[in-house]
PDB file of C-alpha atoms and ligand atoms in Angstrom:
ATOM      1  CA  MET A   1     -43.114 -38.282  -8.752  1.00 96.00           C
ATOM      2  CA  PHE A   2     -41.261 -37.605  -5.735  1.00 98.00           C
ATOM      3  CA  ASP A   3     -42.674 -35.373  -3.407  1.00 98.00           C
ATOM      4  CA  ALA A   4     -43.456 -32.221  -4.701  1.00 97.00           C
ATOM      5  CA  GLY A   5     -42.506 -28.531  -3.422  1.00 95.00           C
ATOM      6  CA  GLU A   6     -43.462 -25.466  -4.502  1.00 95.00           C
ATOM      7  CA  GLY A   7     -44.128 -24.844  -8.112  1.00 92.00           C
ATOM      8  CA  ILE A   8     -42.671 -28.275  -9.138  1.00 94.00           C
ATOM      9  CA  GLN A   9     -45.400 -28.236 -12.226  1.00 91.00           C
ATOM     10  CA  LEU A  10     -43.388 -25.208 -13.703  1.00 92.00           C
ATOM     11  CA  ALA A  11     -40.569 -28.142 -13.322  1.00 91.00           C
ATOM     12  CA  LEU A  12     -42.391 -30.273 -15.383  1.00 90.00           C
ATOM     13  CA  LYS A  13     -43.184 -27.916 -18.266  1.00 90.00           C
ATOM     14  CA  LYS A  14     -39.401 -27.075 -18.324  1.00 92.00           C
ATOM     15  CA  GLY A  15     -38.235 -30.456 -18.519  1.00 89.00           C
ATOM     16  CA  GLY A  16     -40.986 -31.438 -21.245  1.00 88.00           C
ATOM     17  CA  VAL A  17     -42.620 -33.772 -18.584  1.00 86.00           C
ATOM     18  CA  GLY A  18     -46.355 -34.412 -19.647  1.00 84.00           C
ATOM     19  CA  ILE A  19     -48.556 -34.001 -16.876  1.00 89.00           C
ATOM     20  CA  ARG A  20     -50.794 -37.107 -18.792  1.00 86.00           C
ATOM     21  CA  ALA A  21     -48.049 -39.596 -18.083  1.00 87.00           C
ATOM     22  CA  LEU A  22     -47.964 -38.600 -14.354  1.00 94.00           C
ATOM     23  CA  GLU A  23     -49.645 -41.385 -13.052  1.00 96.00           C
ATOM     24  CA  VAL A  24     -48.423 -41.966  -9.665  1.00 98.00           C
ATOM     25  CA  ILE A  25     -47.199 -39.625  -6.627  1.00 98.00           C
ATOM     26  CA  ALA A  26     -45.069 -40.834  -4.280  1.00 98.00           C
ATOM     27  CA  ILE A  27     -45.332 -38.515  -1.048  1.00 98.00           C
ATOM     28  CA  SER A  28     -42.309 -38.734   1.796  1.00 98.00           C
ATOM     29  CA  HIS A  29     -43.957 -36.483   4.805  1.00 98.00           C
ATOM     30  CA  MET A  30     -46.013 -33.871   5.419  1.00 98.00           C
ATOM     31  CA  HIS A  31     -42.826 -30.971   5.263  1.00 98.00           C
ATOM     32  CA  ALA A  32     -44.109 -27.751   3.480  1.00 97.00           C
ATOM     33  CA  ASP A  33     -40.832 -28.397   0.914  1.00 97.00           C
ATOM     34  CA  HIS A  34     -42.529 -31.744   0.124  1.00 98.00           C
ATOM     35  CA  VAL A  35     -46.042 -31.435  -0.815  1.00 98.00           C
ATOM     36  CA  LEU A  36     -46.932 -27.794  -1.510  1.00 97.00           C
ATOM     37  CA  GLY A  37     -46.740 -28.513  -4.892  1.00 97.00           C
ATOM     38  CA  LEU A  38     -49.615 -30.855  -4.898  1.00 97.00           C
ATOM     39  CA  PRO A  39     -51.993 -28.520  -5.266  1.00 95.00           C
ATOM     40  CA  GLY A  40     -50.477 -27.003  -8.039  1.00 94.00           C
ATOM     41  CA  VAL A  41     -50.085 -30.327  -9.432  1.00 96.00           C
ATOM     42  CA  LEU A  42     -53.642 -31.614  -9.324  1.00 96.00           C
ATOM     43  CA  MET A  43     -54.329 -27.956 -11.274  1.00 94.00           C
ATOM     44  CA  PHE A  44     -52.078 -28.438 -14.117  1.00 93.00           C
ATOM     45  CA  ARG A  45     -53.337 -31.730 -14.668  1.00 95.00           C
ATOM     46  CA  ALA A  46     -57.183 -30.907 -14.453  1.00 95.00           C
ATOM     47  CA  GLN A  47     -56.276 -28.444 -17.233  1.00 93.00           C
ATOM     48  CA  CYS A  48     -55.920 -31.575 -19.929  1.00 93.00           C
ATOM     49  CA  ASP A  49     -59.207 -33.475 -21.476  1.00 94.00           C
ATOM     50  CA  ASP A  50     -59.667 -36.555 -19.710  1.00 93.00           C
ATOM     51  CA  PRO A  51     -56.091 -37.004 -18.329  1.00 94.00           C
ATOM     52  CA  GLY A  52     -56.736 -40.771 -16.580  1.00 95.00           C
ATOM     53  CA  PRO A  53     -57.431 -42.007 -12.730  1.00 97.00           C
ATOM     54  CA  LEU A  54     -54.083 -40.840 -10.468  1.00 97.00           C
ATOM     55  CA  THR A  55     -52.487 -42.194  -7.469  1.00 98.00           C
ATOM     56  CA  ILE A  56     -51.063 -40.436  -4.401  1.00 98.00           C
ATOM     57  CA  ILE A  57     -49.340 -42.410  -2.045  1.00 98.00           C
ATOM     58  CA  GLY A  58     -47.605 -40.914   0.846  1.00 98.00           C
ATOM     59  CA  PRO A  59     -48.040 -41.209   5.192  1.00 98.00           C
ATOM     60  CA  ARG A  60     -51.262 -40.830   6.982  1.00 97.00           C
ATOM     61  CA  GLY A  61     -52.790 -37.477   6.673  1.00 97.00           C
ATOM     62  CA  ILE A  62     -52.081 -36.668   2.788  1.00 98.00           C
ATOM     63  CA  GLN A  63     -55.820 -37.535   1.816  1.00 98.00           C
ATOM     64  CA  LYS A  64     -57.265 -35.140   4.819  1.00 98.00           C
ATOM     65  CA  PHE A  65     -53.905 -32.586   3.316  1.00 97.00           C
ATOM     66  CA  ILE A  66     -55.594 -32.665  -0.501  1.00 97.00           C
ATOM     67  CA  LYS A  67     -59.435 -32.714   0.650  1.00 96.00           C
ATOM     68  CA  HIS A  68     -59.043 -29.463   2.243  1.00 95.00           C
ATOM     69  CA  THR A  69     -56.891 -27.912  -0.310  1.00 94.00           C
ATOM     70  CA  LEU A  70     -60.123 -28.501  -2.591  1.00 93.00           C
ATOM     71  CA  ASP A  71     -62.481 -27.552  -0.519  1.00 93.00           C
ATOM     72  CA  ASP A  72     -61.207 -24.173   0.869  1.00 94.00           C
ATOM     73  CA  LEU A  73     -59.938 -23.229  -3.099  1.00 90.00           C
ATOM     74  CA  ARG A  74     -62.664 -24.452  -4.507  1.00 89.00           C
ATOM     75  CA  TYR A  75     -61.179 -26.430  -7.353  1.00 86.00           C
ATOM     76  CA  ARG A  76     -62.663 -29.675  -9.014  1.00 89.00           C
ATOM     77  CA  ILE A  77     -60.507 -31.810 -10.693  1.00 94.00           C
ATOM     78  CA  ASN A  78     -61.649 -33.784 -14.170  1.00 95.00           C
ATOM     79  CA  PHE A  79     -59.762 -37.324 -13.016  1.00 96.00           C
ATOM     80  CA  GLU A  80     -60.020 -39.744 -10.302  1.00 97.00           C
ATOM     81  CA  LEU A  81     -57.853 -39.504  -7.367  1.00 97.00           C
ATOM     82  CA  ASN A  82     -56.735 -42.426  -5.179  1.00 98.00           C
ATOM     83  CA  PHE A  83     -54.915 -42.319  -2.605  1.00 98.00           C
ATOM     84  CA  ILE A  84     -52.805 -45.056  -0.678  1.00 98.00           C
ATOM     85  CA  GLU A  85     -51.938 -43.696   2.907  1.00 98.00           C
ATOM     86  CA  TRP A  86     -49.306 -46.108   4.792  1.00 98.00           C
ATOM     87  CA  HIS A  87     -50.008 -47.476   8.347  1.00 98.00           C
ATOM     88  CA  LYS A  88     -48.530 -50.189  10.247  1.00 97.00           C
ATOM     89  CA  GLY A  89     -48.141 -53.856   9.082  1.00 97.00           C
ATOM     90  CA  CYS A  90     -49.266 -52.144   5.615  1.00 98.00           C
ATOM     91  CA  ASP A  91     -47.740 -54.277   2.277  1.00 98.00           C
ATOM     92  CA  PRO A  92     -44.019 -53.324   1.831  1.00 98.00           C
ATOM     93  CA  THR A  93     -45.416 -52.388  -1.624  1.00 98.00           C
ATOM     94  CA  ALA A  94     -47.121 -49.812  -2.377  1.00 98.00           C
ATOM     95  CA  ILE A  95     -49.037 -49.602  -5.426  1.00 98.00           C
ATOM     96  CA  GLU A  96     -47.336 -52.071  -8.253  1.00 98.00           C
ATOM     97  CA  TRP A  97     -47.074 -49.045 -11.194  1.00 96.00           C
ATOM     98  CA  ASN A  98     -45.870 -50.144 -14.605  1.00 94.00           C
ATOM     99  CA  GLY A  99     -43.778 -53.223 -14.339  1.00 94.00           C
ATOM    100  CA  CYS A 100     -42.681 -52.181 -11.667  1.00 97.00           C
ATOM    101  CA  ASP A 101     -43.223 -52.916  -7.204  1.00 98.00           C
ATOM    102  CA  VAL A 102     -43.500 -49.469  -5.608  1.00 98.00           C
ATOM    103  CA  LYS A 103     -41.816 -50.241  -1.822  1.00 98.00           C
ATOM    104  CA  TRP A 104     -42.146 -48.468   0.772  1.00 98.00           C
ATOM    105  CA  GLU A 105     -40.825 -48.104   4.105  1.00 98.00           C
ATOM    106  CA  PRO A 106     -40.102 -45.417   6.840  1.00 98.00           C
ATOM    107  CA  LEU A 107     -36.901 -43.374   7.853  1.00 98.00           C
ATOM    108  CA  VAL A 108     -36.526 -40.979  11.327  1.00 98.00           C
ATOM    109  CA  HIS A 109     -36.946 -38.045  10.900  1.00 98.00           C
ATOM    110  CA  SER A 110     -38.838 -34.969  12.623  1.00 98.00           C
ATOM    111  CA  THR A 111     -41.886 -36.583  11.147  1.00 98.00           C
ATOM    112  CA  PHE A 112     -43.381 -39.866  10.149  1.00 98.00           C
ATOM    113  CA  CYS A 113     -41.135 -40.226   6.625  1.00 98.00           C
ATOM    114  CA  LEU A 114     -40.988 -42.815   4.244  1.00 98.00           C
ATOM    115  CA  GLY A 115     -38.431 -43.771   1.731  1.00 98.00           C
ATOM    116  CA  TYR A 116     -39.196 -45.701  -1.887  1.00 98.00           C
ATOM    117  CA  ARG A 117     -37.783 -48.069  -3.711  1.00 98.00           C
ATOM    118  CA  VAL A 118     -38.964 -48.981  -6.816  1.00 98.00           C
ATOM    119  CA  GLU A 119     -38.296 -52.216  -8.268  1.00 98.00           C
ATOM    120  CA  GLU A 120     -38.430 -53.327 -11.675  1.00 97.00           C
ATOM    121  CA  HIS A 121     -40.273 -56.790 -12.393  1.00 96.00           C
ATOM    122  CA  THR A 122     -37.412 -59.537 -12.953  1.00 92.00           C
ATOM    123  CA  ARG A 123     -37.110 -59.711 -17.401  1.00 87.00           C
ATOM    124  CA  PRO A 124     -37.254 -62.681 -19.052  1.00 84.00           C
ATOM    125  CA  GLY A 125     -34.328 -64.253 -20.402  1.00 89.00           C
ATOM    126  CA  LYS A 126     -32.248 -63.519 -23.815  1.00 90.00           C
ATOM    127  CA  PHE A 127     -33.815 -65.254 -26.643  1.00 91.00           C
ATOM    128  CA  ASN A 128     -31.472 -67.881 -27.803  1.00 93.00           C
ATOM    129  CA  LEU A 129     -32.003 -67.543 -31.907  1.00 92.00           C
ATOM    130  CA  GLU A 130     -29.494 -70.170 -32.988  1.00 93.00           C
ATOM    131  CA  GLN A 131     -31.209 -72.542 -30.809  1.00 93.00           C
ATOM    132  CA  ALA A 132     -34.844 -71.799 -31.872  1.00 93.00           C
ATOM    133  CA  LYS A 133     -33.219 -72.140 -35.369  1.00 92.00           C
ATOM    134  CA  GLN A 134     -32.158 -75.512 -34.366  1.00 94.00           C
ATOM    135  CA  LEU A 135     -35.242 -76.492 -32.983  1.00 93.00           C
ATOM    136  CA  GLY A 136     -36.864 -76.222 -36.371  1.00 92.00           C
ATOM    137  CA  ILE A 137     -39.170 -73.166 -34.512  1.00 94.00           C
ATOM    138  CA  PRO A 138     -40.286 -71.241 -37.741  1.00 92.00           C
ATOM    139  CA  MET A 139     -39.106 -67.159 -37.411  1.00 90.00           C
ATOM    140  CA  GLY A 140     -42.979 -65.327 -36.744  1.00 90.00           C
ATOM    141  CA  PRO A 141     -45.426 -64.819 -33.473  1.00 92.00           C
ATOM    142  CA  LEU A 142     -43.778 -68.300 -32.058  1.00 93.00           C
ATOM    143  CA  TYR A 143     -40.558 -66.511 -31.335  1.00 92.00           C
ATOM    144  CA  GLY A 144     -42.462 -63.833 -29.615  1.00 90.00           C
ATOM    145  CA  LYS A 145     -44.830 -66.450 -27.284  1.00 91.00           C
ATOM    146  CA  LEU A 146     -41.493 -68.029 -26.572  1.00 92.00           C
ATOM    147  CA  GLN A 147     -40.193 -64.849 -25.806  1.00 89.00           C
ATOM    148  CA  SER A 148     -43.161 -63.914 -22.972  1.00 85.00           C
ATOM    149  CA  GLY A 149     -43.050 -67.898 -21.375  1.00 85.00           C
ATOM    150  CA  GLN A 150     -45.268 -69.359 -22.903  1.00 90.00           C
ATOM    151  CA  SER A 151     -44.620 -72.829 -24.714  1.00 93.00           C
ATOM    152  CA  VAL A 152     -45.339 -73.345 -28.786  1.00 94.00           C
ATOM    153  CA  THR A 153     -46.675 -76.584 -30.582  1.00 93.00           C
ATOM    154  CA  LEU A 154     -44.904 -77.185 -33.829  1.00 93.00           C
ATOM    155  CA  ASP A 155     -46.518 -78.645 -37.172  1.00 92.00           C
ATOM    156  CA  ASP A 156     -45.277 -81.906 -35.904  1.00 93.00           C
ATOM    157  CA  GLY A 157     -46.547 -81.782 -32.953  1.00 93.00           C
ATOM    158  CA  THR A 158     -43.239 -81.403 -30.927  1.00 93.00           C
ATOM    159  CA  VAL A 159     -43.781 -78.732 -28.154  1.00 94.00           C
ATOM    160  CA  ILE A 160     -41.617 -76.867 -27.226  1.00 95.00           C
ATOM    161  CA  ASP A 161     -40.664 -74.641 -24.124  1.00 94.00           C
ATOM    162  CA  SER A 162     -39.647 -71.868 -23.712  1.00 92.00           C
ATOM    163  CA  THR A 163     -36.947 -72.370 -21.129  1.00 91.00           C
ATOM    164  CA  GLN A 164     -35.580 -74.376 -24.497  1.00 93.00           C
ATOM    165  CA  VAL A 165     -35.161 -71.310 -25.704  1.00 94.00           C
ATOM    166  CA  LEU A 166     -34.689 -68.270 -23.028  1.00 94.00           C
ATOM    167  CA  GLY A 167     -31.761 -67.837 -20.979  1.00 92.00           C
ATOM    168  CA  PRO A 168     -31.756 -67.139 -17.035  1.00 90.00           C
ATOM    169  CA  THR A 169     -33.679 -64.202 -16.048  1.00 89.00           C
ATOM    170  CA  ARG A 170     -32.852 -61.091 -15.988  1.00 90.00           C
ATOM    171  CA  ARG A 171     -33.053 -59.221 -12.442  1.00 92.00           C
ATOM    172  CA  GLY A 172     -34.714 -56.002 -12.804  1.00 95.00           C
ATOM    173  CA  ARG A 173     -33.773 -51.699 -12.221  1.00 97.00           C
ATOM    174  CA  VAL A 174     -33.620 -50.739  -8.370  1.00 98.00           C
ATOM    175  CA  VAL A 175     -34.490 -47.001  -7.943  1.00 98.00           C
ATOM    176  CA  THR A 176     -34.180 -45.091  -4.782  1.00 98.00           C
ATOM    177  CA  PHE A 177     -35.730 -41.924  -3.442  1.00 98.00           C
ATOM    178  CA  ALA A 178     -34.755 -41.340   0.558  1.00 98.00           C
ATOM    179  CA  THR A 179     -35.405 -37.976   1.931  1.00 97.00           C
ATOM    180  CA  ASP A 180     -36.038 -36.583   4.474  1.00 97.00           C
ATOM    181  CA  THR A 181     -33.830 -38.712   7.224  1.00 98.00           C
ATOM    182  CA  ALA A 182     -31.106 -39.772   9.459  1.00 98.00           C
ATOM    183  CA  PRO A 183     -28.410 -42.440   8.981  1.00 98.00           C
ATOM    184  CA  CYS A 184     -30.793 -45.451   9.789  1.00 98.00           C
ATOM    185  CA  THR A 185     -31.685 -48.298   8.404  1.00 98.00           C
ATOM    186  CA  GLY A 186     -34.799 -47.973   6.571  1.00 98.00           C
ATOM    187  CA  LEU A 187     -32.322 -45.566   4.331  1.00 98.00           C
ATOM    188  CA  LYS A 188     -29.912 -49.160   3.922  1.00 98.00           C
ATOM    189  CA  ASN A 189     -32.276 -51.504   3.566  1.00 98.00           C
ATOM    190  CA  LEU A 190     -33.774 -49.412   0.463  1.00 98.00           C
ATOM    191  CA  SER A 191     -31.252 -48.466  -0.940  1.00 98.00           C
ATOM    192  CA  GLN A 192     -29.282 -52.122  -1.056  1.00 98.00           C
ATOM    193  CA  SER A 193     -27.827 -52.417  -4.869  1.00 97.00           C
ATOM    194  CA  ALA A 194     -29.286 -49.758  -6.410  1.00 98.00           C
ATOM    195  CA  ASP A 195     -29.080 -48.666  -9.707  1.00 98.00           C
ATOM    196  CA  LEU A 196     -30.259 -45.558  -8.959  1.00 98.00           C
ATOM    197  CA  ALA A 197     -30.973 -43.971  -5.647  1.00 98.00           C
ATOM    198  CA  PHE A 198     -31.477 -40.437  -4.856  1.00 98.00           C
ATOM    199  CA  ILE A 199     -30.752 -39.643  -1.147  1.00 98.00           C
ATOM    200  CA  GLU A 200     -30.986 -36.283   1.436  1.00 98.00           C
ATOM    201  CA  GLY A 201     -26.971 -34.947   1.445  1.00 97.00           C
ATOM    202  CA  MET A 202     -27.857 -31.771   3.003  1.00 97.00           C
ATOM    203  CA  PHE A 203     -24.777 -31.277   5.587  1.00 98.00           C
ATOM    204  CA  THR A 204     -21.155 -30.878   4.904  1.00 98.00           C
ATOM    205  CA  GLU A 205     -19.472 -32.280   8.193  1.00 98.00           C
ATOM    206  CA  LEU A 206     -18.668 -29.149  10.181  1.00 97.00           C
ATOM    207  CA  HIS A 207     -22.831 -29.180  10.144  1.00 97.00           C
ATOM    208  CA  SER A 208     -22.891 -32.991  11.441  1.00 98.00           C
ATOM    209  CA  ALA A 209     -24.598 -31.516  14.689  1.00 98.00           C
ATOM    210  CA  GLU A 210     -26.989 -29.265  13.343  1.00 98.00           C
ATOM    211  CA  ALA A 211     -27.792 -32.726  11.454  1.00 98.00           C
ATOM    212  CA  ALA A 212     -27.973 -34.725  13.852  1.00 98.00           C
ATOM    213  CA  GLU A 213     -30.268 -32.591  15.768  1.00 98.00           C
ATOM    214  CA  LYS A 214     -33.147 -32.225  13.008  1.00 98.00           C
ATOM    215  CA  LYS A 215     -32.748 -35.789  12.570  1.00 98.00           C
ATOM    216  CA  HIS A 216     -31.091 -34.702   8.552  1.00 98.00           C
ATOM    217  CA  SER A 217     -27.857 -36.851   7.041  1.00 98.00           C
ATOM    218  CA  THR A 218     -24.627 -35.217   5.948  1.00 98.00           C
ATOM    219  CA  ALA A 219     -23.432 -35.545   2.452  1.00 98.00           C
ATOM    220  CA  ALA A 220     -21.014 -37.798   3.864  1.00 98.00           C
ATOM    221  CA  SER A 221     -22.827 -39.724   6.091  1.00 98.00           C
ATOM    222  CA  SER A 222     -25.115 -40.566   2.918  1.00 98.00           C
ATOM    223  CA  ALA A 223     -21.858 -41.566   1.240  1.00 98.00           C
ATOM    224  CA  GLN A 224     -21.103 -43.995   3.204  1.00 98.00           C
ATOM    225  CA  ILE A 225     -24.291 -45.767   3.449  1.00 98.00           C
ATOM    226  CA  ALA A 226     -25.227 -45.932  -0.134  1.00 98.00           C
ATOM    227  CA  SER A 227     -21.548 -47.470  -0.415  1.00 98.00           C
ATOM    228  CA  GLU A 228     -22.203 -49.924   2.230  1.00 98.00           C
ATOM    229  CA  ALA A 229     -25.100 -50.900   0.563  1.00 98.00           C
ATOM    230  CA  GLY A 230     -23.696 -51.462  -2.940  1.00 98.00           C
ATOM    231  CA  VAL A 231     -25.384 -48.550  -4.559  1.00 98.00           C
ATOM    232  CA  CYS A 232     -24.313 -47.887  -8.416  1.00 97.00           C
ATOM    233  CA  LYS A 233     -24.788 -44.491  -9.243  1.00 98.00           C
ATOM    234  CA  LEU A 234     -25.796 -41.950  -6.086  1.00 98.00           C
ATOM    235  CA  VAL A 235     -27.367 -38.572  -6.494  1.00 98.00           C
ATOM    236  CA  LEU A 236     -27.367 -36.077  -4.122  1.00 98.00           C
ATOM    237  CA  VAL A 237     -29.995 -34.129  -2.972  1.00 98.00           C
ATOM    238  CA  HIS A 238     -32.352 -32.242  -0.737  1.00 97.00           C
ATOM    239  CA  ILE A 239     -29.079 -29.839  -0.759  1.00 97.00           C
ATOM    240  CA  SER A 240     -29.763 -26.813   2.514  1.00 97.00           C
ATOM    241  CA  PRO A 241     -30.530 -23.746   0.329  1.00 95.00           C
ATOM    242  CA  ARG A 242     -27.492 -22.306   3.034  1.00 96.00           C
ATOM    243  CA  TYR A 243     -24.579 -23.257   0.464  1.00 96.00           C
ATOM    244  CA  THR A 244     -23.410 -21.429  -2.235  1.00 95.00           C
ATOM    245  CA  PHE A 245     -21.845 -23.033  -5.065  1.00 91.00           C
ATOM    246  CA  GLU A 246     -18.412 -22.897  -3.178  1.00 94.00           C
ATOM    247  CA  ASP A 247     -19.475 -24.762  -0.035  1.00 94.00           C
ATOM    248  CA  GLU A 248     -20.718 -27.599  -2.936  1.00 94.00           C
ATOM    249  CA  LYS A 249     -17.917 -28.474  -4.049  1.00 96.00           C
ATOM    250  CA  ILE A 250     -16.833 -28.927  -0.220  1.00 97.00           C
ATOM    251  CA  LEU A 251     -19.843 -31.075   0.063  1.00 97.00           C
ATOM    252  CA  LYS A 252     -19.044 -33.321  -2.997  1.00 97.00           C
ATOM    253  CA  LYS A 253     -15.412 -34.079  -1.529  1.00 98.00           C
ATOM    254  CA  GLU A 254     -17.255 -35.281   1.602  1.00 98.00           C
ATOM    255  CA  ALA A 255     -19.242 -37.430   0.025  1.00 98.00           C
ATOM    256  CA  ARG A 256     -16.522 -38.335  -2.714  1.00 98.00           C
ATOM    257  CA  ALA A 257     -14.184 -39.526   0.177  1.00 98.00           C
ATOM    258  CA  HIS A 258     -16.762 -42.780   0.885  1.00 98.00           C
ATOM    259  CA  PHE A 259     -19.028 -42.981  -2.775  1.00 98.00           C
ATOM    260  CA  ARG A 260     -16.408 -42.475  -5.494  1.00 97.00           C
ATOM    261  CA  GLY A 261     -18.605 -40.422  -8.372  1.00 97.00           C
ATOM    262  CA  ALA A 262     -21.385 -38.853  -6.280  1.00 98.00           C
ATOM    263  CA  ILE A 263     -23.264 -36.429  -7.415  1.00 97.00           C
ATOM    264  CA  ILE A 264     -25.174 -33.427  -6.395  1.00 97.00           C
ATOM    265  CA  ALA A 265     -28.670 -33.014  -8.398  1.00 95.00           C
ATOM    266  CA  ARG A 266     -29.383 -30.016 -10.171  1.00 92.00           C
ATOM    267  CA  GLY A 267     -32.692 -29.105 -11.318  1.00 89.00           C
ATOM    268  CA  LEU A 268     -33.368 -30.565 -14.706  1.00 92.00           C
ATOM    269  CA  ASP A 269     -31.127 -33.412 -14.661  1.00 95.00           C
ATOM    270  CA  THR A 270     -31.660 -36.384 -15.908  1.00 94.00           C
ATOM    271  CA  PHE A 271     -30.108 -39.539 -15.421  1.00 95.00           C
ATOM    272  CA  ASP A 272     -29.981 -42.734 -17.520  1.00 94.00           C
ATOM    273  CA  ILE A 273     -30.503 -46.337 -16.077  1.00 94.00           C
ATOM    274  CA  PRO A 274     -28.900 -48.751 -17.938  1.00 90.00           C
ATOM    275  CA  LEU A 275     -29.901 -52.446 -17.638  1.00 89.00           C
ATOM    276  CA  PRO A 276     -27.547 -54.507 -16.031  1.00 81.00           C
ATOM    277  CA  ASP A 277     -27.405 -56.622 -18.577  1.00 74.00           C
TER     278      ASP A 277
HETATM  279 ZN1   ZN B   1     -38.943 -32.839   6.204  1.00 82.98          ZN
HETATM  280 ZN1   ZN B   2     -37.309 -31.361   3.441  1.00 82.98          ZN
END
């Protein structure tokens, strides 16, 4: 989960996302609209029997905030809670989780803010069934071994290396989450060739001066960066609540002038990330 706005546990329920599956929460920055949902999430999760450990990654201060909240509310949680806080010179990979590297990098906002990039590990190449048959490898468990990159020995003593039956390795998918931020290098780095990018598109061009002053972005500037970074699918988030449905049409039009097909996120939207190959 990226960030936890107020009442996020209700959205999890509505969206049918099991709280038990939630193992890592990545927090961008210490502004109320990004962290006030955390106590609710922790309490919701504590209703499960033995939900397993939870790791919260984020800026310095996130651990203190949670500790105070738990102490002040005298709330007990029934799972291990781990924290990883960003610091100067820290590893660019915040955590390795579920076959992915979760990377972080500072953005530019009115308070210290982190953007995230989830990189799925490289996947092994495609298994060449014809080749395997020609090499006389019997169907069965040997196929699995070769597929996972191991070499195998046949009954006649022939050693087969996995590279003989596997195609070139395939790149994993990339998802970017970047809000709140003014246009910056960090945003561009995190977005590089992302399959799916959630980037803030808070303001229309009419309010670009306000965006700059508050260290936020316009939908158009985010779309431009996403386009330059070679993002595949762009979803704009963190739209200013001042905008009506009609205003959002302007926002979308301004974004789409730079990035064809840019989407404005709605609550409970879901997005598929197809495998690149
Ligand atoms: Zn903020
Ligand atoms: Zn915000």
